[in-house]
Amino acid sequence: MEPEAIYNLLQLPKAVDLPAEELPQGGKKKYLPPTSRKDPKFEELQKVLMEWINATLLPEHIVVRSLEEDMFDGLILHHLFQKLAALKLEAQDIALTAASQRHKLEVVLEAVNQNLQLQEPQAKWSVDTIFNKDLLATLHLLVALAKRFQPNLPLPTGVQVEVITIESTKSGLKSEKLLEQLTESSTDKDQPSKDVFDELFKLAPEKVNAVKQAIVSFVNQKLDSLGLSVQNLDTQFADGVILLLLIGQLEGFFLHLKEFYLTPNSPAEMLHNVTLALELMKDEGLLSYPVSPEDIVNKDSKSTLRVLYSLFCKHKLKVSVDGTPRGTPS
């Protein structure tokens, strides 16, 4: 069979070079056809994972633009796993040669597999597949990390793609189309609860102002001892100052002035404040839904409400001075 006919039969992009001599007899390789790459749920899964990684590594100024191209050398995986697992790996920070990059990746994946309690044969990824920029293996790895460390991350459910397996046999190349499952299908029992503010803004936008007023009342009660008050949730939390002071009041933190900007004069200083606030909330287990610091700085109403509602939910039932329990907005 001519190479052109093989490409047409398998629906593989011509950019994929598939000479038989590069696949030893008995060897197998998997390929993603263009139709699978363009599947909306497959693209959404990559987007959610990238946003999660970028939000997690924002304090380290690391940005992922392509899961296929940016994860293979172990650098970002190194930083991500250390951040998620709150530990220090004995691996060099910068690896410039292919050999040192591969060694770094081996160290990181060994630690990851240990944490996930997996032996390498059980894992759906390996040093070879990740280092060779296998997108499917990379996604399996990131989904496993998300389930372990961020179980409430809203990954799209039931993501499966058609893959083409090429096997080199005595009689030539043999191909087979299979479905590969990347995320589980949801059920009524295990489906994660929907984000309250997605539902509120979508189904009951007329109630948003009532919820804002209830949270403003809660916030002002907690800030009264500092001589502060809030009138507009959308704008007054954008620089992170009041948010940090509120978290300090509620959680009993004392923040030294050198740790944040009391009078931020630039978007970068505002972003520093908000990022610190979200990190404090994460450490206390208060953020069940990923929030981007940039959205708070950009005065995104839904993101700001998510953050304040997380604080509200923890402290709403604390008894006030007169003994009256605090309720929750309906």
mmCIF file of C-alpha atoms in Angstrom:
data_model
loop_
_atom_site.group_PDB
_atom_site.id
_atom_site.type_symbol
_atom_site.label_atom_id
_atom_site.label_comp_id
_atom_site.label_asym_id
_atom_site.label_seq_id
_atom_site.Cartn_x
_atom_site.Cartn_y
_atom_site.Cartn_z
ATOM 1 C CA MET A 1 0.000 0.000 0.000
ATOM 2 C CA GLU A 2 1.287 3.442 -0.906
ATOM 3 C CA PRO A 3 1.935 5.931 1.965
ATOM 4 C CA GLU A 4 -0.732 8.263 0.547
ATOM 5 C CA ALA A 5 -3.308 5.477 0.758
ATOM 6 C CA ILE A 6 -2.332 4.766 4.367
ATOM 7 C CA TYR A 7 -2.867 8.425 5.300
ATOM 8 C CA ASN A 8 -6.254 8.477 3.580
ATOM 9 C CA LEU A 9 -7.341 5.209 5.152
ATOM 10 C CA LEU A 10 -6.415 6.263 8.666
ATOM 11 C CA GLN A 11 -7.524 9.884 8.280
ATOM 12 C CA LEU A 12 -4.177 10.969 9.709
ATOM 13 C CA PRO A 13 -2.711 14.395 8.967
ATOM 14 C CA LYS A 14 0.062 14.179 6.403
ATOM 15 C CA ALA A 15 2.351 15.925 8.907
ATOM 16 C CA VAL A 16 2.489 12.622 10.820
ATOM 17 C CA ASP A 17 5.465 10.738 9.450
ATOM 18 C CA LEU A 18 4.814 7.041 9.689
ATOM 19 C CA PRO A 19 7.516 5.065 7.868
ATOM 20 C CA ALA A 20 7.359 1.354 8.736
ATOM 21 C CA GLU A 21 11.011 1.181 9.708
ATOM 22 C CA GLU A 22 10.435 3.544 12.641
ATOM 23 C CA LEU A 23 7.904 1.135 14.170
ATOM 24 C CA PRO A 24 9.601 -2.188 15.040
ATOM 25 C CA GLN A 25 7.724 -5.395 14.416
ATOM 26 C CA GLY A 26 5.229 -5.933 17.207
ATOM 27 C CA GLY A 27 5.407 -2.245 18.147
ATOM 28 C CA LYS A 28 2.283 -0.120 18.634
ATOM 29 C CA LYS A 29 1.568 3.589 18.490
ATOM 30 C CA LYS A 30 -1.566 5.628 19.082
ATOM 31 C CA TYR A 31 -2.578 8.662 17.051
ATOM 32 C CA LEU A 32 -5.278 11.271 17.432
ATOM 33 C CA PRO A 33 -7.035 11.961 14.140
ATOM 34 C CA PRO A 34 -8.002 15.590 13.381
ATOM 35 C CA THR A 35 -11.689 14.895 14.053
ATOM 36 C CA SER A 36 -10.870 13.799 17.624
ATOM 37 C CA ARG A 37 -8.683 16.843 18.255
ATOM 38 C CA LYS A 38 -11.554 19.122 17.249
ATOM 39 C CA ASP A 39 -14.112 17.416 19.488
ATOM 40 C CA PRO A 40 -15.675 20.224 21.626
ATOM 41 C CA LYS A 41 -15.559 18.260 24.896
ATOM 42 C CA PHE A 42 -11.936 17.265 24.241
ATOM 43 C CA GLU A 43 -11.045 20.930 23.657
ATOM 44 C CA GLU A 44 -13.007 21.983 26.764
ATOM 45 C CA LEU A 45 -11.114 19.457 28.906
ATOM 46 C CA GLN A 46 -7.794 20.944 27.788
ATOM 47 C CA LYS A 47 -9.056 24.478 28.461
ATOM 48 C CA VAL A 48 -10.224 23.664 32.014
ATOM 49 C CA LEU A 49 -6.948 21.914 32.844
ATOM 50 C CA MET A 50 -4.856 24.784 31.450
ATOM 51 C CA GLU A 51 -6.827 27.375 33.424
ATOM 52 C CA TRP A 52 -6.400 25.279 36.575
ATOM 53 C CA ILE A 53 -2.638 24.935 36.064
ATOM 54 C CA ASN A 54 -2.223 28.641 35.287
ATOM 55 C CA ALA A 55 -4.272 29.690 38.321
ATOM 56 C CA THR A 56 -2.263 27.315 40.555
ATOM 57 C CA LEU A 57 1.107 28.523 39.250
ATOM 58 C CA LEU A 58 0.220 32.205 38.920
ATOM 59 C CA PRO A 59 2.379 33.213 41.949
ATOM 60 C CA GLU A 60 5.351 31.624 40.166
ATOM 61 C CA HIS A 61 4.614 33.530 36.944
ATOM 62 C CA ILE A 62 4.306 30.302 34.938
ATOM 63 C CA VAL A 63 1.866 30.242 32.023
ATOM 64 C CA VAL A 64 0.867 27.163 30.013
ATOM 65 C CA ARG A 65 -0.353 27.794 26.480
ATOM 66 C CA SER A 66 -0.323 24.229 25.128
ATOM 67 C CA LEU A 67 -0.594 21.022 27.111
ATOM 68 C CA GLU A 68 0.968 19.182 24.196
ATOM 69 C CA GLU A 69 4.049 21.400 23.909
ATOM 70 C CA ASP A 70 4.626 22.775 27.416
ATOM 71 C CA MET A 71 4.471 19.724 29.702
ATOM 72 C CA PHE A 72 6.932 17.248 28.207
ATOM 73 C CA ASP A 73 10.218 18.336 29.826
ATOM 74 C CA GLY A 74 9.040 18.049 33.445
ATOM 75 C CA LEU A 75 9.579 21.732 34.318
ATOM 76 C CA ILE A 76 5.928 22.712 34.720
ATOM 77 C CA LEU A 77 4.974 19.308 36.144
ATOM 78 C CA HIS A 78 7.749 19.804 38.716
ATOM 79 C CA HIS A 79 6.372 23.168 39.867
ATOM 80 C CA LEU A 80 2.740 22.003 39.703
ATOM 81 C CA PHE A 81 3.248 18.837 41.749
ATOM 82 C CA GLN A 82 5.372 20.612 44.367
ATOM 83 C CA LYS A 83 2.653 23.248 44.740
ATOM 84 C CA LEU A 84 -0.208 20.732 44.926
ATOM 85 C CA ALA A 85 1.513 18.257 47.237
ATOM 86 C CA ALA A 86 3.249 20.945 49.342
ATOM 87 C CA LEU A 87 6.619 19.212 49.164
ATOM 88 C CA LYS A 88 10.089 19.744 47.728
ATOM 89 C CA LEU A 89 11.406 17.376 45.068
ATOM 90 C CA GLU A 90 15.110 16.709 44.699
ATOM 91 C CA ALA A 91 15.260 17.681 41.037
ATOM 92 C CA GLN A 92 17.174 20.453 39.335
ATOM 93 C CA ASP A 93 15.055 23.483 38.529
ATOM 94 C CA ILE A 94 16.465 24.123 35.065
ATOM 95 C CA ALA A 95 17.230 21.250 32.685
ATOM 96 C CA LEU A 96 18.578 22.324 29.295
ATOM 97 C CA THR A 97 19.668 19.095 27.594
ATOM 98 C CA ALA A 98 17.309 16.327 26.495
ATOM 99 C CA ALA A 99 19.016 13.885 28.874
ATOM 100 C CA SER A 100 18.656 16.176 31.885
ATOM 101 C CA GLN A 101 15.043 16.982 30.962
ATOM 102 C CA ARG A 102 14.219 13.298 30.754
ATOM 103 C CA HIS A 103 15.904 12.626 34.100
ATOM 104 C CA LYS A 104 13.939 15.473 35.677
ATOM 105 C CA LEU A 105 10.723 14.034 34.262
ATOM 106 C CA GLU A 106 11.586 10.597 35.679
ATOM 107 C CA VAL A 107 12.039 12.074 39.168
ATOM 108 C CA VAL A 108 8.763 14.005 38.976
ATOM 109 C CA LEU A 109 6.697 11.094 37.622
ATOM 110 C CA GLU A 110 8.120 8.718 40.208
ATOM 111 C CA ALA A 111 6.968 11.095 42.957
ATOM 112 C CA VAL A 112 3.579 11.579 41.275
ATOM 113 C CA ASN A 113 2.981 7.841 40.907
ATOM 114 C CA GLN A 114 3.950 7.288 44.542
ATOM 115 C CA ASN A 115 1.525 9.977 45.669
ATOM 116 C CA LEU A 116 -1.244 8.488 43.506
ATOM 117 C CA GLN A 117 -0.295 5.014 44.780
ATOM 118 C CA LEU A 118 0.265 3.739 41.241
ATOM 119 C CA GLN A 119 2.903 1.449 39.820
ATOM 120 C CA GLU A 120 4.088 2.627 36.376
ATOM 121 C CA PRO A 121 2.446 -0.323 34.526
ATOM 122 C CA GLN A 122 -0.905 0.719 36.063
ATOM 123 C CA ALA A 123 -0.579 4.330 34.978
ATOM 124 C CA LYS A 124 -1.955 5.558 31.667
ATOM 125 C CA TRP A 125 1.226 7.558 31.152
ATOM 126 C CA SER A 126 4.948 6.907 31.241
ATOM 127 C CA VAL A 127 8.216 8.817 30.982
ATOM 128 C CA ASP A 128 8.369 7.885 27.277
ATOM 129 C CA THR A 129 4.846 9.028 26.411
ATOM 130 C CA ILE A 130 5.024 12.316 28.323
ATOM 131 C CA PHE A 131 8.530 13.107 27.017
ATOM 132 C CA ASN A 132 7.356 12.374 23.456
ATOM 133 C CA LYS A 133 4.512 14.907 23.835
ATOM 134 C CA ASP A 134 1.735 12.303 23.810
ATOM 135 C CA LEU A 135 -1.322 14.480 24.410
ATOM 136 C CA LEU A 136 -3.536 11.597 25.570
ATOM 137 C CA ALA A 137 -1.004 10.453 28.172
ATOM 138 C CA THR A 138 -0.518 14.044 29.345
ATOM 139 C CA LEU A 139 -4.278 14.493 29.757
ATOM 140 C CA HIS A 140 -4.624 11.221 31.696
ATOM 141 C CA LEU A 141 -1.859 12.415 34.043
ATOM 142 C CA LEU A 142 -3.375 15.872 34.597
ATOM 143 C CA VAL A 143 -6.882 14.482 35.126
ATOM 144 C CA ALA A 144 -5.480 12.122 37.785
ATOM 145 C CA LEU A 145 -3.709 15.027 39.517
ATOM 146 C CA ALA A 146 -6.863 17.145 39.400
ATOM 147 C CA LYS A 147 -8.949 14.343 40.932
ATOM 148 C CA ARG A 148 -6.364 13.873 43.673
ATOM 149 C CA PHE A 149 -5.748 17.504 44.612
ATOM 150 C CA GLN A 150 -8.735 19.482 43.237
ATOM 151 C CA PRO A 151 -11.709 17.068 43.284
ATOM 152 C CA ASN A 152 -14.204 19.901 42.805
ATOM 153 C CA LEU A 153 -12.577 21.115 39.587
ATOM 154 C CA PRO A 154 -15.441 21.188 37.043
ATOM 155 C CA LEU A 155 -13.931 18.847 34.460
ATOM 156 C CA PRO A 156 -16.275 18.042 31.572
ATOM 157 C CA THR A 157 -17.748 14.590 32.150
ATOM 158 C CA GLY A 158 -17.816 11.664 29.746
ATOM 159 C CA VAL A 159 -14.935 12.869 27.577
ATOM 160 C CA GLN A 160 -13.927 10.147 25.146
ATOM 161 C CA VAL A 161 -12.131 10.377 21.827
ATOM 162 C CA GLU A 162 -11.536 8.074 18.915
ATOM 163 C CA VAL A 163 -7.899 7.050 18.610
ATOM 164 C CA ILE A 164 -6.126 5.064 15.924
ATOM 165 C CA THR A 165 -3.768 2.315 17.005
ATOM 166 C CA ILE A 166 -1.054 1.356 14.509
ATOM 167 C CA GLU A 167 0.653 -1.997 14.954
ATOM 168 C CA SER A 168 3.575 -3.291 12.920
ATOM 169 C CA THR A 169 3.025 -6.968 12.051
ATOM 170 C CA LYS A 170 4.773 -9.457 9.784
ATOM 171 C CA SER A 171 2.260 -8.677 7.059
ATOM 172 C CA GLY A 172 2.638 -4.893 7.411
ATOM 173 C CA LEU A 173 0.900 -2.105 9.282
ATOM 174 C CA LYS A 174 -2.367 -2.955 10.979
ATOM 175 C CA SER A 175 -4.724 -0.194 12.153
ATOM 176 C CA GLU A 176 -7.612 -0.210 14.580
ATOM 177 C CA LYS A 177 -9.970 2.497 15.776
ATOM 178 C CA LEU A 178 -10.765 2.582 19.494
ATOM 179 C CA LEU A 179 -12.527 4.896 21.943
ATOM 180 C CA GLU A 180 -10.368 6.203 24.786
ATOM 181 C CA GLN A 181 -12.085 7.442 27.961
ATOM 182 C CA LEU A 182 -10.502 10.501 29.569
ATOM 183 C CA THR A 183 -13.111 11.459 32.186
ATOM 184 C CA GLU A 184 -15.886 9.437 33.747
ATOM 185 C CA SER A 185 -19.514 9.792 32.800
ATOM 186 C CA SER A 186 -21.527 11.572 35.454
ATOM 187 C CA THR A 187 -24.409 10.022 37.366
ATOM 188 C CA ASP A 188 -27.025 11.605 39.549
ATOM 189 C CA LYS A 189 -25.253 10.108 42.559
ATOM 190 C CA ASP A 190 -21.706 11.284 41.920
ATOM 191 C CA GLN A 191 -22.303 14.425 39.864
ATOM 192 C CA PRO A 192 -20.598 17.366 41.584
ATOM 193 C CA SER A 193 -22.850 20.104 42.828
ATOM 194 C CA LYS A 194 -23.291 22.965 40.422
ATOM 195 C CA ASP A 195 -21.721 26.264 41.238
ATOM 196 C CA VAL A 196 -24.276 28.313 43.118
ATOM 197 C CA PHE A 197 -23.516 31.525 41.239
ATOM 198 C CA ASP A 198 -23.607 29.947 37.788
ATOM 199 C CA GLU A 199 -27.110 28.833 38.686
ATOM 200 C CA LEU A 200 -28.051 32.145 40.277
ATOM 201 C CA PHE A 201 -26.928 34.311 37.355
ATOM 202 C CA LYS A 202 -28.511 31.938 34.845
ATOM 203 C CA LEU A 203 -31.820 31.041 36.482
ATOM 204 C CA ALA A 204 -32.567 33.898 38.870
ATOM 205 C CA PRO A 205 -30.707 37.064 37.814
ATOM 206 C CA GLU A 206 -33.333 39.171 39.562
ATOM 207 C CA LYS A 207 -32.143 37.737 42.910
ATOM 208 C CA VAL A 208 -28.476 38.674 42.424
ATOM 209 C CA ASN A 209 -28.889 42.108 44.033
ATOM 210 C CA ALA A 210 -30.651 40.589 47.047
ATOM 211 C CA VAL A 211 -27.757 38.187 47.559
ATOM 212 C CA LYS A 212 -25.268 41.037 47.180
ATOM 213 C CA GLN A 213 -27.082 43.044 49.838
ATOM 214 C CA ALA A 214 -27.050 40.095 52.238
ATOM 215 C CA ILE A 215 -23.313 39.600 51.743
ATOM 216 C CA VAL A 216 -22.635 43.360 52.057
ATOM 217 C CA SER A 217 -24.429 43.286 55.407
ATOM 218 C CA PHE A 218 -22.333 40.300 56.520
ATOM 219 C CA VAL A 219 -19.062 41.910 55.336
ATOM 220 C CA ASN A 220 -19.791 45.259 56.984
ATOM 221 C CA GLN A 221 -20.628 43.581 60.275
ATOM 222 C CA LYS A 222 -17.217 41.866 60.235
ATOM 223 C CA LEU A 223 -15.322 45.003 59.161
ATOM 224 C CA ASP A 224 -17.037 47.367 61.588
ATOM 225 C CA SER A 225 -14.312 46.993 64.214
ATOM 226 C CA LEU A 226 -11.759 48.211 61.640
ATOM 227 C CA GLY A 227 -13.794 51.298 60.842
ATOM 228 C CA LEU A 228 -14.393 50.086 57.272
ATOM 229 C CA SER A 229 -17.541 49.599 55.241
ATOM 230 C CA VAL A 230 -18.438 48.357 51.769
ATOM 231 C CA GLN A 231 -21.154 49.641 49.504
ATOM 232 C CA ASN A 232 -20.228 48.103 46.140
ATOM 233 C CA LEU A 233 -19.031 44.484 45.991
ATOM 234 C CA ASP A 234 -18.143 44.701 42.305
ATOM 235 C CA THR A 235 -15.562 47.463 42.688
ATOM 236 C CA GLN A 236 -14.306 47.658 46.275
ATOM 237 C CA PHE A 237 -12.651 44.207 46.303
ATOM 238 C CA ALA A 238 -10.742 44.631 43.039
ATOM 239 C CA ASP A 239 -7.491 45.798 44.683
ATOM 240 C CA GLY A 240 -7.494 42.990 47.271
ATOM 241 C CA VAL A 241 -7.025 45.265 50.301
ATOM 242 C CA ILE A 242 -10.459 44.908 51.875
ATOM 243 C CA LEU A 243 -10.520 41.221 50.937
ATOM 244 C CA LEU A 244 -7.258 40.606 52.816
ATOM 245 C CA LEU A 245 -8.463 42.558 55.853
ATOM 246 C CA LEU A 246 -11.761 40.662 55.842
ATOM 247 C CA ILE A 247 -9.985 37.278 55.672
ATOM 248 C CA GLY A 248 -7.733 38.395 58.526
ATOM 249 C CA GLN A 249 -10.734 39.314 60.642
ATOM 250 C CA LEU A 250 -12.604 36.088 59.947
ATOM 251 C CA GLU A 251 -9.708 33.629 60.046
ATOM 252 C CA GLY A 252 -7.614 35.311 62.731
ATOM 253 C CA PHE A 253 -4.674 36.198 60.471
ATOM 254 C CA PHE A 254 -2.286 39.039 61.136
ATOM 255 C CA LEU A 255 -0.840 40.265 57.865
ATOM 256 C CA HIS A 256 2.296 42.357 58.111
ATOM 257 C CA LEU A 257 2.148 45.450 55.905
ATOM 258 C CA LYS A 258 5.246 44.312 54.039
ATOM 259 C CA GLU A 259 3.302 41.261 52.756
ATOM 260 C CA PHE A 260 0.799 43.276 50.711
ATOM 261 C CA TYR A 261 0.162 46.711 49.260
ATOM 262 C CA LEU A 262 -2.093 48.772 51.521
ATOM 263 C CA THR A 263 -2.513 51.411 48.787
ATOM 264 C CA PRO A 264 -1.867 49.594 45.496
ATOM 265 C CA ASN A 265 -0.978 51.915 42.632
ATOM 266 C CA SER A 266 -0.903 49.505 39.689
ATOM 267 C CA PRO A 267 -2.719 46.431 38.357
ATOM 268 C CA ALA A 268 0.345 44.340 39.253
ATOM 269 C CA GLU A 269 0.134 45.405 42.914
ATOM 270 C CA MET A 270 -3.616 44.733 42.937
ATOM 271 C CA LEU A 271 -2.998 41.304 41.424
ATOM 272 C CA HIS A 272 -0.407 40.583 44.120
ATOM 273 C CA ASN A 273 -2.948 41.384 46.846
ATOM 274 C CA VAL A 274 -5.752 39.307 45.327
ATOM 275 C CA THR A 275 -3.441 36.357 44.632
ATOM 276 C CA LEU A 276 -2.288 36.396 48.264
ATOM 277 C CA ALA A 277 -5.901 36.489 49.454
ATOM 278 C CA LEU A 278 -6.891 33.511 47.294
ATOM 279 C CA GLU A 279 -3.826 31.566 48.439
ATOM 280 C CA LEU A 280 -4.822 32.132 52.072
ATOM 281 C CA MET A 281 -8.332 30.922 51.302
ATOM 282 C CA LYS A 282 -7.021 27.851 49.490
ATOM 283 C CA ASP A 283 -4.800 27.005 52.446
ATOM 284 C CA GLU A 284 -7.880 27.119 54.687
ATOM 285 C CA GLY A 285 -9.884 24.928 52.297
ATOM 286 C CA LEU A 286 -12.323 27.725 51.571
ATOM 287 C CA LEU A 287 -12.250 27.728 47.757
ATOM 288 C CA SER A 288 -14.203 24.806 46.349
ATOM 289 C CA TYR A 289 -14.442 26.422 42.907
ATOM 290 C CA PRO A 290 -11.419 27.738 40.963
ATOM 291 C CA VAL A 291 -11.274 31.535 40.850
ATOM 292 C CA SER A 292 -8.824 33.524 38.753
ATOM 293 C CA PRO A 293 -7.212 36.506 40.550
ATOM 294 C CA GLU A 294 -7.379 38.457 37.284
ATOM 295 C CA ASP A 295 -11.184 38.155 37.310
ATOM 296 C CA ILE A 296 -11.365 39.770 40.749
ATOM 297 C CA VAL A 297 -9.011 42.582 39.664
ATOM 298 C CA ASN A 298 -11.130 43.068 36.528
ATOM 299 C CA LYS A 299 -14.237 43.456 38.740
ATOM 300 C CA ASP A 300 -15.989 40.297 37.560
ATOM 301 C CA SER A 301 -19.123 40.220 39.679
ATOM 302 C CA LYS A 302 -19.613 36.450 39.673
ATOM 303 C CA SER A 303 -16.020 35.694 40.706
ATOM 304 C CA THR A 304 -16.113 38.271 43.496
ATOM 305 C CA LEU A 305 -19.369 36.824 44.816
ATOM 306 C CA ARG A 306 -17.928 33.290 44.718
ATOM 307 C CA VAL A 307 -15.040 34.345 46.940
ATOM 308 C CA LEU A 308 -17.166 36.276 49.420
ATOM 309 C CA TYR A 309 -19.806 33.551 49.512
ATOM 310 C CA SER A 310 -17.111 31.010 50.452
ATOM 311 C CA LEU A 311 -16.269 33.153 53.487
ATOM 312 C CA PHE A 312 -19.951 33.723 54.199
ATOM 313 C CA CYS A 313 -20.716 29.975 54.170
ATOM 314 C CA LYS A 314 -18.049 29.194 56.753
ATOM 315 C CA HIS A 315 -18.973 31.986 59.144
ATOM 316 C CA LYS A 316 -22.723 32.434 58.563
ATOM 317 C CA LEU A 317 -23.777 30.242 61.476
ATOM 318 C CA LYS A 318 -21.430 31.744 64.031
ATOM 319 C CA VAL A 319 -23.466 33.189 66.823
ATOM 320 C CA SER A 320 -23.589 36.957 67.025
ATOM 321 C CA VAL A 321 -23.195 38.955 70.182
ATOM 322 C CA ASP A 322 -26.941 38.804 70.881
ATOM 323 C CA GLY A 323 -26.998 35.021 70.340
ATOM 324 C CA THR A 324 -28.822 35.074 67.024
ATOM 325 C CA PRO A 325 -27.479 32.621 64.413
ATOM 326 C CA ARG A 326 -26.729 34.099 60.990
ATOM 327 C CA GLY A 327 -28.707 32.728 58.096
ATOM 328 C CA THR A 328 -27.907 32.232 54.428
ATOM 329 C CA PRO A 329 -29.418 34.100 51.479
ATOM 330 C CA SER A 330 -31.945 32.012 49.589
#
